[in-house]
Amino acid sequence: MARLCSSRFEQAARRLGWTRIAGLDEAGRGALFGPVTAAAVLFPPEVFVKRPKKLADLNDSKKLTPERRSELAPLIREYTLAWAVAEIDAQRIDAWNIYQASRQAMQAALEQLTIQPDYLLIDAMQLDVMIEQKSLIKGDARSISIAAASILAKTHRDARMEEWDAVYPQYGLARHKGYATPDHLEALRVHGPSPLHRHSFAPVRDAGCWAVGAVQESLPLEIWPHGT
């Protein structure tokens, strides 16, 4: 039986005449804090024909341990013809919505590639670009190009969360990477949200209203004298 995550979609595109095939994916779409990150990866054709042994376990980043993702990321960069990572910050996520922000992050990563692809494999999304593309549901577990992009996006975003943990240690960002874990929700309840939280997301919005330190003052009521 063939591996679920394989190069069959890349090879099918090559049989149709496409030669520069890029995979795109995002990380951090469901997080409450920080940017959504996207990566684009363009492998040379020989990777699709015979996958290097060092990339044998290339798969959806969520199915790999953090240690293995960190090992694979530099190997992916080594074997690619071109790669790029882009971010869309929390303020723009709040302004646009997370779906549009994810699309913009992918498009930004695509524009940063030093080699222009002629075919795109994208995880469950379509981009408004004049390039032939195929959207794959659960593409990060089916296409090695999308899987590689998911790993680069995830490791980049995780490193950013480590940096922000030093600025906002009260939230534990290094542990949960900004996702809605019980300890993150409790930290939001106690401290309220930071400027880099996604304030359009319900748990953050609610925490801003009901944080432990928040004070709700009574509205002044005018007393009208009787008989007027």
JSON list of C-alpha atoms in Angstrom, two decimals:
[
{"chain": "A", "resi": 1, "resn": "MET", "atom": "CA", "xyz": [0.00, 0.00, 0.00]},
{"chain": "A", "resi": 2, "resn": "ALA", "atom": "CA", "xyz": [1.32, 3.45, -0.92]},
{"chain": "A", "resi": 3, "resn": "ARG", "atom": "CA", "xyz": [2.08, 5.91, 1.85]},
{"chain": "A", "resi": 4, "resn": "LEU", "atom": "CA", "xyz": [-0.73, 8.34, 2.47]},
{"chain": "A", "resi": 5, "resn": "CYS", "atom": "CA", "xyz": [1.63, 11.33, 2.28]},
{"chain": "A", "resi": 6, "resn": "SER", "atom": "CA", "xyz": [3.33, 10.91, -1.08]},
{"chain": "A", "resi": 7, "resn": "SER", "atom": "CA", "xyz": [4.30, 12.71, -4.29]},
{"chain": "A", "resi": 8, "resn": "ARG", "atom": "CA", "xyz": [1.42, 11.32, -6.36]},
{"chain": "A", "resi": 9, "resn": "PHE", "atom": "CA", "xyz": [-0.19, 14.74, -6.85]},
{"chain": "A", "resi": 10, "resn": "GLU", "atom": "CA", "xyz": [3.13, 16.29, -7.84]},
{"chain": "A", "resi": 11, "resn": "GLN", "atom": "CA", "xyz": [3.81, 13.48, -10.30]},
{"chain": "A", "resi": 12, "resn": "ALA", "atom": "CA", "xyz": [0.31, 13.78, -11.75]},
{"chain": "A", "resi": 13, "resn": "ALA", "atom": "CA", "xyz": [0.91, 17.49, -12.34]},
{"chain": "A", "resi": 14, "resn": "ARG", "atom": "CA", "xyz": [4.22, 16.76, -14.04]},
{"chain": "A", "resi": 15, "resn": "ARG", "atom": "CA", "xyz": [2.54, 14.30, -16.39]},
{"chain": "A", "resi": 16, "resn": "LEU", "atom": "CA", "xyz": [0.27, 17.18, -17.45]},
{"chain": "A", "resi": 17, "resn": "GLY", "atom": "CA", "xyz": [3.33, 19.29, -18.30]},
{"chain": "A", "resi": 18, "resn": "TRP", "atom": "CA", "xyz": [3.77, 21.42, -15.19]},
{"chain": "A", "resi": 19, "resn": "THR", "atom": "CA", "xyz": [7.42, 21.67, -14.12]},
{"chain": "A", "resi": 20, "resn": "ARG", "atom": "CA", "xyz": [7.67, 24.04, -11.12]},
{"chain": "A", "resi": 21, "resn": "ILE", "atom": "CA", "xyz": [5.28, 22.69, -8.49]},
{"chain": "A", "resi": 22, "resn": "ALA", "atom": "CA", "xyz": [4.97, 24.44, -5.13]},
{"chain": "A", "resi": 23, "resn": "GLY", "atom": "CA", "xyz": [3.15, 23.36, -1.99]},
{"chain": "A", "resi": 24, "resn": "LEU", "atom": "CA", "xyz": [1.56, 25.87, 0.41]},
{"chain": "A", "resi": 25, "resn": "ASP", "atom": "CA", "xyz": [0.17, 25.57, 3.92]},
{"chain": "A", "resi": 26, "resn": "GLU", "atom": "CA", "xyz": [-0.43, 27.68, 7.03]},
{"chain": "A", "resi": 27, "resn": "ALA", "atom": "CA", "xyz": [0.06, 27.33, 10.77]},
{"chain": "A", "resi": 28, "resn": "GLY", "atom": "CA", "xyz": [-1.67, 29.03, 13.68]},
{"chain": "A", "resi": 29, "resn": "ARG", "atom": "CA", "xyz": [-5.11, 29.44, 12.16]},
{"chain": "A", "resi": 30, "resn": "GLY", "atom": "CA", "xyz": [-6.88, 28.35, 15.36]},
{"chain": "A", "resi": 31, "resn": "ALA", "atom": "CA", "xyz": [-4.60, 30.11, 17.85]},
{"chain": "A", "resi": 32, "resn": "LEU", "atom": "CA", "xyz": [-5.75, 32.97, 20.09]},
{"chain": "A", "resi": 33, "resn": "PHE", "atom": "CA", "xyz": [-2.45, 34.84, 20.05]},
{"chain": "A", "resi": 34, "resn": "GLY", "atom": "CA", "xyz": [-0.10, 36.14, 17.41]},
{"chain": "A", "resi": 35, "resn": "PRO", "atom": "CA", "xyz": [0.19, 35.78, 13.66]},
{"chain": "A", "resi": 36, "resn": "VAL", "atom": "CA", "xyz": [-1.00, 33.17, 11.22]},
{"chain": "A", "resi": 37, "resn": "THR", "atom": "CA", "xyz": [2.04, 31.92, 9.33]},
{"chain": "A", "resi": 38, "resn": "ALA", "atom": "CA", "xyz": [2.24, 30.40, 5.85]},
{"chain": "A", "resi": 39, "resn": "ALA", "atom": "CA", "xyz": [5.03, 28.73, 3.90]},
{"chain": "A", "resi": 40, "resn": "ALA", "atom": "CA", "xyz": [5.63, 27.90, 0.25]},
{"chain": "A", "resi": 41, "resn": "VAL", "atom": "CA", "xyz": [7.98, 25.10, -0.82]},
{"chain": "A", "resi": 42, "resn": "LEU", "atom": "CA", "xyz": [9.20, 24.26, -4.32]},
{"chain": "A", "resi": 43, "resn": "PHE", "atom": "CA", "xyz": [11.04, 20.93, -4.58]},
{"chain": "A", "resi": 44, "resn": "PRO", "atom": "CA", "xyz": [13.10, 19.85, -7.61]},
{"chain": "A", "resi": 45, "resn": "PRO", "atom": "CA", "xyz": [11.53, 17.06, -9.74]},
{"chain": "A", "resi": 46, "resn": "GLU", "atom": "CA", "xyz": [13.93, 14.37, -8.47]},
{"chain": "A", "resi": 47, "resn": "VAL", "atom": "CA", "xyz": [12.44, 14.62, -4.98]},
{"chain": "A", "resi": 48, "resn": "PHE", "atom": "CA", "xyz": [9.09, 13.53, -6.42]},
{"chain": "A", "resi": 49, "resn": "VAL", "atom": "CA", "xyz": [10.64, 10.57, -8.26]},
{"chain": "A", "resi": 50, "resn": "LYS", "atom": "CA", "xyz": [12.73, 9.27, -5.38]},
{"chain": "A", "resi": 51, "resn": "ARG", "atom": "CA", "xyz": [12.27, 10.86, -1.98]},
{"chain": "A", "resi": 52, "resn": "PRO", "atom": "CA", "xyz": [15.58, 11.40, -0.13]},
{"chain": "A", "resi": 53, "resn": "LYS", "atom": "CA", "xyz": [16.01, 9.09, 2.86]},
{"chain": "A", "resi": 54, "resn": "LYS", "atom": "CA", "xyz": [16.42, 12.12, 5.12]},
{"chain": "A", "resi": 55, "resn": "LEU", "atom": "CA", "xyz": [12.85, 13.14, 4.19]},
{"chain": "A", "resi": 56, "resn": "ALA", "atom": "CA", "xyz": [11.37, 9.63, 4.41]},
{"chain": "A", "resi": 57, "resn": "ASP", "atom": "CA", "xyz": [8.96, 10.51, 7.21]},
{"chain": "A", "resi": 58, "resn": "LEU", "atom": "CA", "xyz": [7.82, 13.84, 5.72]},
{"chain": "A", "resi": 59, "resn": "ASN", "atom": "CA", "xyz": [4.23, 14.27, 6.83]},
{"chain": "A", "resi": 60, "resn": "ASP", "atom": "CA", "xyz": [1.66, 16.67, 8.23]},
{"chain": "A", "resi": 61, "resn": "SER", "atom": "CA", "xyz": [3.45, 18.76, 10.88]},
{"chain": "A", "resi": 62, "resn": "LYS", "atom": "CA", "xyz": [0.74, 17.96, 13.44]},
{"chain": "A", "resi": 63, "resn": "LYS", "atom": "CA", "xyz": [1.63, 14.25, 13.21]},
{"chain": "A", "resi": 64, "resn": "LEU", "atom": "CA", "xyz": [5.29, 14.86, 14.03]},
{"chain": "A", "resi": 65, "resn": "THR", "atom": "CA", "xyz": [6.93, 15.59, 17.37]},
{"chain": "A", "resi": 66, "resn": "PRO", "atom": "CA", "xyz": [8.34, 19.10, 17.89]},
{"chain": "A", "resi": 67, "resn": "GLU", "atom": "CA", "xyz": [11.83, 17.58, 17.90]},
{"chain": "A", "resi": 68, "resn": "ARG", "atom": "CA", "xyz": [11.31, 15.86, 14.55]},
{"chain": "A", "resi": 69, "resn": "ARG", "atom": "CA", "xyz": [9.83, 19.01, 13.01]},
{"chain": "A", "resi": 70, "resn": "SER", "atom": "CA", "xyz": [12.91, 20.94, 14.12]},
{"chain": "A", "resi": 71, "resn": "GLU", "atom": "CA", "xyz": [15.14, 18.29, 12.52]},
{"chain": "A", "resi": 72, "resn": "LEU", "atom": "CA", "xyz": [13.21, 18.24, 9.26]},
{"chain": "A", "resi": 73, "resn": "ALA", "atom": "CA", "xyz": [12.93, 22.00, 8.74]},
{"chain": "A", "resi": 74, "resn": "PRO", "atom": "CA", "xyz": [16.59, 22.60, 7.77]},
{"chain": "A", "resi": 75, "resn": "LEU", "atom": "CA", "xyz": [16.58, 19.44, 5.64]},
{"chain": "A", "resi": 76, "resn": "ILE", "atom": "CA", "xyz": [13.55, 20.70, 3.75]},
{"chain": "A", "resi": 77, "resn": "ARG", "atom": "CA", "xyz": [15.27, 24.02, 3.11]},
{"chain": "A", "resi": 78, "resn": "GLU", "atom": "CA", "xyz": [18.37, 22.12, 1.94]},
{"chain": "A", "resi": 79, "resn": "TYR", "atom": "CA", "xyz": [16.48, 20.05, -0.64]},
{"chain": "A", "resi": 80, "resn": "THR", "atom": "CA", "xyz": [14.21, 22.78, -2.06]},
{"chain": "A", "resi": 81, "resn": "LEU", "atom": "CA", "xyz": [14.78, 24.93, -5.11]},
{"chain": "A", "resi": 82, "resn": "ALA", "atom": "CA", "xyz": [13.02, 27.76, -3.27]},
{"chain": "A", "resi": 83, "resn": "TRP", "atom": "CA", "xyz": [11.09, 28.32, -0.05]},
{"chain": "A", "resi": 84, "resn": "ALA", "atom": "CA", "xyz": [9.52, 31.24, 1.79]},
{"chain": "A", "resi": 85, "resn": "VAL", "atom": "CA", "xyz": [7.61, 32.01, 4.98]},
{"chain": "A", "resi": 86, "resn": "ALA", "atom": "CA", "xyz": [5.22, 34.93, 5.60]},
{"chain": "A", "resi": 87, "resn": "GLU", "atom": "CA", "xyz": [3.11, 36.18, 8.52]},
{"chain": "A", "resi": 88, "resn": "ILE", "atom": "CA", "xyz": [-0.15, 38.08, 8.94]},
{"chain": "A", "resi": 89, "resn": "ASP", "atom": "CA", "xyz": [-0.37, 39.68, 12.38]},
{"chain": "A", "resi": 90, "resn": "ALA", "atom": "CA", "xyz": [-3.22, 39.59, 14.87]},
{"chain": "A", "resi": 91, "resn": "GLN", "atom": "CA", "xyz": [-4.39, 43.12, 14.05]},
{"chain": "A", "resi": 92, "resn": "ARG", "atom": "CA", "xyz": [-4.95, 42.22, 10.41]},
{"chain": "A", "resi": 93, "resn": "ILE", "atom": "CA", "xyz": [-6.58, 38.93, 11.41]},
{"chain": "A", "resi": 94, "resn": "ASP", "atom": "CA", "xyz": [-9.07, 40.94, 13.49]},
{"chain": "A", "resi": 95, "resn": "ALA", "atom": "CA", "xyz": [-9.64, 43.34, 10.60]},
{"chain": "A", "resi": 96, "resn": "TRP", "atom": "CA", "xyz": [-10.08, 40.76, 7.83]},
{"chain": "A", "resi": 97, "resn": "ASN", "atom": "CA", "xyz": [-11.07, 37.44, 9.56]},
{"chain": "A", "resi": 98, "resn": "ILE", "atom": "CA", "xyz": [-8.84, 34.39, 9.90]},
{"chain": "A", "resi": 99, "resn": "TYR", "atom": "CA", "xyz": [-9.77, 32.81, 6.54]},
{"chain": "A", "resi": 100, "resn": "GLN", "atom": "CA", "xyz": [-8.79, 35.88, 4.54]},
{"chain": "A", "resi": 101, "resn": "ALA", "atom": "CA", "xyz": [-5.69, 36.39, 6.68]},
{"chain": "A", "resi": 102, "resn": "SER", "atom": "CA", "xyz": [-4.60, 32.80, 5.98]},
{"chain": "A", "resi": 103, "resn": "ARG", "atom": "CA", "xyz": [-5.05, 33.34, 2.25]},
{"chain": "A", "resi": 104, "resn": "GLN", "atom": "CA", "xyz": [-3.06, 36.56, 2.39]},
{"chain": "A", "resi": 105, "resn": "ALA", "atom": "CA", "xyz": [-0.24, 34.85, 4.30]},
{"chain": "A", "resi": 106, "resn": "MET", "atom": "CA", "xyz": [-0.08, 32.12, 1.64]},
{"chain": "A", "resi": 107, "resn": "GLN", "atom": "CA", "xyz": [-0.08, 34.65, -1.16]},
{"chain": "A", "resi": 108, "resn": "ALA", "atom": "CA", "xyz": [2.68, 36.63, 0.55]},
{"chain": "A", "resi": 109, "resn": "ALA", "atom": "CA", "xyz": [4.81, 33.48, 0.90]},
{"chain": "A", "resi": 110, "resn": "LEU", "atom": "CA", "xyz": [4.19, 32.67, -2.76]},
{"chain": "A", "resi": 111, "resn": "GLU", "atom": "CA", "xyz": [5.29, 36.15, -3.84]},
{"chain": "A", "resi": 112, "resn": "GLN", "atom": "CA", "xyz": [8.54, 35.80, -1.87]},
{"chain": "A", "resi": 113, "resn": "LEU", "atom": "CA", "xyz": [9.67, 32.66, -3.72]},
{"chain": "A", "resi": 114, "resn": "THR", "atom": "CA", "xyz": [12.80, 33.31, -5.75]},
{"chain": "A", "resi": 115, "resn": "ILE", "atom": "CA", "xyz": [11.54, 30.90, -8.45]},
{"chain": "A", "resi": 116, "resn": "GLN", "atom": "CA", "xyz": [8.03, 31.43, -9.79]},
{"chain": "A", "resi": 117, "resn": "PRO", "atom": "CA", "xyz": [6.01, 28.18, -9.75]},
{"chain": "A", "resi": 118, "resn": "ASP", "atom": "CA", "xyz": [3.65, 27.24, -12.55]},
{"chain": "A", "resi": 119, "resn": "TYR", "atom": "CA", "xyz": [1.48, 24.91, -10.45]},
{"chain": "A", "resi": 120, "resn": "LEU", "atom": "CA", "xyz": [0.31, 25.08, -6.81]},
{"chain": "A", "resi": 121, "resn": "LEU", "atom": "CA", "xyz": [-0.80, 22.40, -4.38]},
{"chain": "A", "resi": 122, "resn": "ILE", "atom": "CA", "xyz": [-2.63, 24.10, -1.50]},
{"chain": "A", "resi": 123, "resn": "ASP", "atom": "CA", "xyz": [-4.08, 22.77, 1.72]},
{"chain": "A", "resi": 124, "resn": "ALA", "atom": "CA", "xyz": [-7.86, 23.28, 1.49]},
{"chain": "A", "resi": 125, "resn": "MET", "atom": "CA", "xyz": [-7.78, 26.74, -0.06]},
{"chain": "A", "resi": 126, "resn": "GLN", "atom": "CA", "xyz": [-7.80, 28.65, -3.37]},
{"chain": "A", "resi": 127, "resn": "LEU", "atom": "CA", "xyz": [-5.68, 31.72, -4.06]},
{"chain": "A", "resi": 128, "resn": "ASP", "atom": "CA", "xyz": [-6.53, 34.64, -6.33]},
{"chain": "A", "resi": 129, "resn": "VAL", "atom": "CA", "xyz": [-3.44, 34.25, -8.51]},
{"chain": "A", "resi": 130, "resn": "MET", "atom": "CA", "xyz": [-2.99, 33.49, -12.20]},
{"chain": "A", "resi": 131, "resn": "ILE", "atom": "CA", "xyz": [-1.32, 30.14, -11.53]},
{"chain": "A", "resi": 132, "resn": "GLU", "atom": "CA", "xyz": [-2.85, 26.70, -12.06]},
{"chain": "A", "resi": 133, "resn": "GLN", "atom": "CA", "xyz": [-3.67, 25.22, -8.66]},
{"chain": "A", "resi": 134, "resn": "LYS", "atom": "CA", "xyz": [-5.24, 22.28, -6.88]},
{"chain": "A", "resi": 135, "resn": "SER", "atom": "CA", "xyz": [-6.82, 22.49, -3.44]},
{"chain": "A", "resi": 136, "resn": "LEU", "atom": "CA", "xyz": [-6.51, 19.32, -1.36]},
{"chain": "A", "resi": 137, "resn": "ILE", "atom": "CA", "xyz": [-8.54, 18.59, 1.77]},
{"chain": "A", "resi": 138, "resn": "LYS", "atom": "CA", "xyz": [-6.05, 17.44, 4.42]},
{"chain": "A", "resi": 139, "resn": "GLY", "atom": "CA", "xyz": [-3.38, 18.17, 1.85]},
{"chain": "A", "resi": 140, "resn": "ASP", "atom": "CA", "xyz": [-0.63, 18.33, 4.49]},
{"chain": "A", "resi": 141, "resn": "ALA", "atom": "CA", "xyz": [-1.14, 14.59, 5.06]},
{"chain": "A", "resi": 142, "resn": "ARG", "atom": "CA", "xyz": [-1.40, 13.73, 1.34]},
{"chain": "A", "resi": 143, "resn": "SER", "atom": "CA", "xyz": [1.22, 15.78, -0.53]},
{"chain": "A", "resi": 144, "resn": "ILE", "atom": "CA", "xyz": [4.90, 15.96, 0.43]},
{"chain": "A", "resi": 145, "resn": "SER", "atom": "CA", "xyz": [5.11, 19.53, -0.91]},
{"chain": "A", "resi": 146, "resn": "ILE", "atom": "CA", "xyz": [2.24, 20.69, 1.31]},
{"chain": "A", "resi": 147, "resn": "ALA", "atom": "CA", "xyz": [3.61, 18.66, 4.23]},
{"chain": "A", "resi": 148, "resn": "ALA", "atom": "CA", "xyz": [6.99, 20.38, 3.85]},
{"chain": "A", "resi": 149, "resn": "ALA", "atom": "CA", "xyz": [5.27, 23.78, 3.79]},
{"chain": "A", "resi": 150, "resn": "SER", "atom": "CA", "xyz": [3.31, 22.88, 6.92]},
{"chain": "A", "resi": 151, "resn": "ILE", "atom": "CA", "xyz": [6.54, 22.02, 8.76]},
{"chain": "A", "resi": 152, "resn": "LEU", "atom": "CA", "xyz": [8.28, 25.26, 7.76]},
{"chain": "A", "resi": 153, "resn": "ALA", "atom": "CA", "xyz": [5.23, 27.31, 8.73]},
{"chain": "A", "resi": 154, "resn": "LYS", "atom": "CA", "xyz": [4.82, 25.51, 12.05]},
{"chain": "A", "resi": 155, "resn": "THR", "atom": "CA", "xyz": [8.48, 25.66, 13.12]},
{"chain": "A", "resi": 156, "resn": "HIS", "atom": "CA", "xyz": [8.69, 29.35, 12.17]},
{"chain": "A", "resi": 157, "resn": "ARG", "atom": "CA", "xyz": [5.58, 30.19, 14.17]},
{"chain": "A", "resi": 158, "resn": "ASP", "atom": "CA", "xyz": [6.67, 28.12, 17.17]},
{"chain": "A", "resi": 159, "resn": "ALA", "atom": "CA", "xyz": [9.96, 30.02, 17.25]},
{"chain": "A", "resi": 160, "resn": "ARG", "atom": "CA", "xyz": [8.04, 33.30, 17.21]},
{"chain": "A", "resi": 161, "resn": "MET", "atom": "CA", "xyz": [5.96, 32.11, 20.18]},
{"chain": "A", "resi": 162, "resn": "GLU", "atom": "CA", "xyz": [9.17, 31.38, 22.08]},
{"chain": "A", "resi": 163, "resn": "GLU", "atom": "CA", "xyz": [10.26, 34.99, 21.43]},
{"chain": "A", "resi": 164, "resn": "TRP", "atom": "CA", "xyz": [6.93, 36.45, 22.54]},
{"chain": "A", "resi": 165, "resn": "ASP", "atom": "CA", "xyz": [6.93, 34.27, 25.66]},
{"chain": "A", "resi": 166, "resn": "ALA", "atom": "CA", "xyz": [9.83, 36.38, 26.93]},
{"chain": "A", "resi": 167, "resn": "VAL", "atom": "CA", "xyz": [7.73, 39.53, 26.43]},
{"chain": "A", "resi": 168, "resn": "TYR", "atom": "CA", "xyz": [4.47, 38.14, 27.86]},
{"chain": "A", "resi": 169, "resn": "PRO", "atom": "CA", "xyz": [5.55, 35.38, 30.29]},
{"chain": "A", "resi": 170, "resn": "GLN", "atom": "CA", "xyz": [2.22, 35.43, 32.12]},
{"chain": "A", "resi": 171, "resn": "TYR", "atom": "CA", "xyz": [0.47, 33.57, 29.27]},
{"chain": "A", "resi": 172, "resn": "GLY", "atom": "CA", "xyz": [2.79, 30.55, 28.89]},
{"chain": "A", "resi": 173, "resn": "LEU", "atom": "CA", "xyz": [3.12, 30.98, 25.12]},
{"chain": "A", "resi": 174, "resn": "ALA", "atom": "CA", "xyz": [6.20, 28.76, 24.89]},
{"chain": "A", "resi": 175, "resn": "ARG", "atom": "CA", "xyz": [4.10, 25.82, 26.13]},
{"chain": "A", "resi": 176, "resn": "HIS", "atom": "CA", "xyz": [0.87, 26.11, 24.16]},
{"chain": "A", "resi": 177, "resn": "LYS", "atom": "CA", "xyz": [2.01, 28.32, 21.24]},
{"chain": "A", "resi": 178, "resn": "GLY", "atom": "CA", "xyz": [-1.01, 30.59, 21.62]},
{"chain": "A", "resi": 179, "resn": "TYR", "atom": "CA", "xyz": [-3.72, 27.94, 21.35]},
{"chain": "A", "resi": 180, "resn": "ALA", "atom": "CA", "xyz": [-6.78, 27.73, 23.60]},
{"chain": "A", "resi": 181, "resn": "THR", "atom": "CA", "xyz": [-5.45, 25.36, 26.24]},
{"chain": "A", "resi": 182, "resn": "PRO", "atom": "CA", "xyz": [-6.94, 25.44, 29.77]},
{"chain": "A", "resi": 183, "resn": "ASP", "atom": "CA", "xyz": [-3.89, 27.22, 31.18]},
{"chain": "A", "resi": 184, "resn": "HIS", "atom": "CA", "xyz": [-3.98, 29.84, 28.41]},
{"chain": "A", "resi": 185, "resn": "LEU", "atom": "CA", "xyz": [-7.69, 30.47, 29.02]},
{"chain": "A", "resi": 186, "resn": "GLU", "atom": "CA", "xyz": [-7.03, 30.78, 32.75]},
{"chain": "A", "resi": 187, "resn": "ALA", "atom": "CA", "xyz": [-4.20, 33.26, 32.10]},
{"chain": "A", "resi": 188, "resn": "LEU", "atom": "CA", "xyz": [-6.58, 35.30, 29.94]},
{"chain": "A", "resi": 189, "resn": "ARG", "atom": "CA", "xyz": [-9.15, 35.23, 32.74]},
{"chain": "A", "resi": 190, "resn": "VAL", "atom": "CA", "xyz": [-6.59, 36.48, 35.28]},
{"chain": "A", "resi": 191, "resn": "HIS", "atom": "CA", "xyz": [-4.58, 38.96, 33.20]},
{"chain": "A", "resi": 192, "resn": "GLY", "atom": "CA", "xyz": [-6.86, 39.87, 30.32]},
{"chain": "A", "resi": 193, "resn": "PRO", "atom": "CA", "xyz": [-5.61, 39.84, 26.70]},
{"chain": "A", "resi": 194, "resn": "SER", "atom": "CA", "xyz": [-2.40, 41.41, 25.43]},
{"chain": "A", "resi": 195, "resn": "PRO", "atom": "CA", "xyz": [-2.22, 43.70, 22.38]},
{"chain": "A", "resi": 196, "resn": "LEU", "atom": "CA", "xyz": [-1.09, 40.70, 20.30]},
{"chain": "A", "resi": 197, "resn": "HIS", "atom": "CA", "xyz": [-4.07, 38.51, 21.13]},
{"chain": "A", "resi": 198, "resn": "ARG", "atom": "CA", "xyz": [-6.76, 38.10, 18.47]},
{"chain": "A", "resi": 199, "resn": "HIS", "atom": "CA", "xyz": [-9.48, 40.26, 19.95]},
{"chain": "A", "resi": 200, "resn": "SER", "atom": "CA", "xyz": [-12.09, 39.16, 17.39]},
{"chain": "A", "resi": 201, "resn": "PHE", "atom": "CA", "xyz": [-11.89, 35.58, 18.72]},
{"chain": "A", "resi": 202, "resn": "ALA", "atom": "CA", "xyz": [-14.58, 34.87, 21.32]},
{"chain": "A", "resi": 203, "resn": "PRO", "atom": "CA", "xyz": [-12.37, 33.58, 24.19]},
{"chain": "A", "resi": 204, "resn": "VAL", "atom": "CA", "xyz": [-10.15, 36.66, 23.91]},
{"chain": "A", "resi": 205, "resn": "ARG", "atom": "CA", "xyz": [-13.07, 39.05, 23.53]},
{"chain": "A", "resi": 206, "resn": "ASP", "atom": "CA", "xyz": [-14.81, 37.52, 26.55]},
{"chain": "A", "resi": 207, "resn": "ALA", "atom": "CA", "xyz": [-11.61, 37.64, 28.62]},
{"chain": "A", "resi": 208, "resn": "GLY", "atom": "CA", "xyz": [-11.28, 41.34, 27.90]},
{"chain": "A", "resi": 209, "resn": "CYS", "atom": "CA", "xyz": [-14.70, 41.88, 29.44]},
{"chain": "A", "resi": 210, "resn": "TRP", "atom": "CA", "xyz": [-14.42, 39.55, 32.42]},
{"chain": "A", "resi": 211, "resn": "ALA", "atom": "CA", "xyz": [-10.75, 39.48, 33.41]},
{"chain": "A", "resi": 212, "resn": "VAL", "atom": "CA", "xyz": [-10.21, 39.21, 37.17]},
{"chain": "A", "resi": 213, "resn": "GLY", "atom": "CA", "xyz": [-8.67, 42.68, 37.35]},
{"chain": "A", "resi": 214, "resn": "ALA", "atom": "CA", "xyz": [-11.38, 44.34, 35.31]},
{"chain": "A", "resi": 215, "resn": "VAL", "atom": "CA", "xyz": [-13.63, 46.84, 37.06]},
{"chain": "A", "resi": 216, "resn": "GLN", "atom": "CA", "xyz": [-17.19, 47.50, 35.99]},
{"chain": "A", "resi": 217, "resn": "GLU", "atom": "CA", "xyz": [-18.45, 50.80, 37.31]},
{"chain": "A", "resi": 218, "resn": "SER", "atom": "CA", "xyz": [-22.11, 51.56, 37.79]},
{"chain": "A", "resi": 219, "resn": "LEU", "atom": "CA", "xyz": [-23.63, 54.09, 35.44]},
{"chain": "A", "resi": 220, "resn": "PRO", "atom": "CA", "xyz": [-24.75, 57.29, 37.20]},
{"chain": "A", "resi": 221, "resn": "LEU", "atom": "CA", "xyz": [-28.51, 57.57, 37.51]},
{"chain": "A", "resi": 222, "resn": "GLU", "atom": "CA", "xyz": [-30.15, 60.97, 37.74]},
{"chain": "A", "resi": 223, "resn": "ILE", "atom": "CA", "xyz": [-32.75, 61.36, 40.47]},
{"chain": "A", "resi": 224, "resn": "TRP", "atom": "CA", "xyz": [-35.63, 63.46, 39.23]},
{"chain": "A", "resi": 225, "resn": "PRO", "atom": "CA", "xyz": [-37.47, 65.35, 41.98]},
{"chain": "A", "resi": 226, "resn": "HIS", "atom": "CA", "xyz": [-41.08, 64.29, 42.52]},
{"chain": "A", "resi": 227, "resn": "GLY", "atom": "CA", "xyz": [-43.81, 66.57, 41.33]},
{"chain": "A", "resi": 228, "resn": "THR", "atom": "CA", "xyz": [-41.98, 68.06, 38.33]}
]
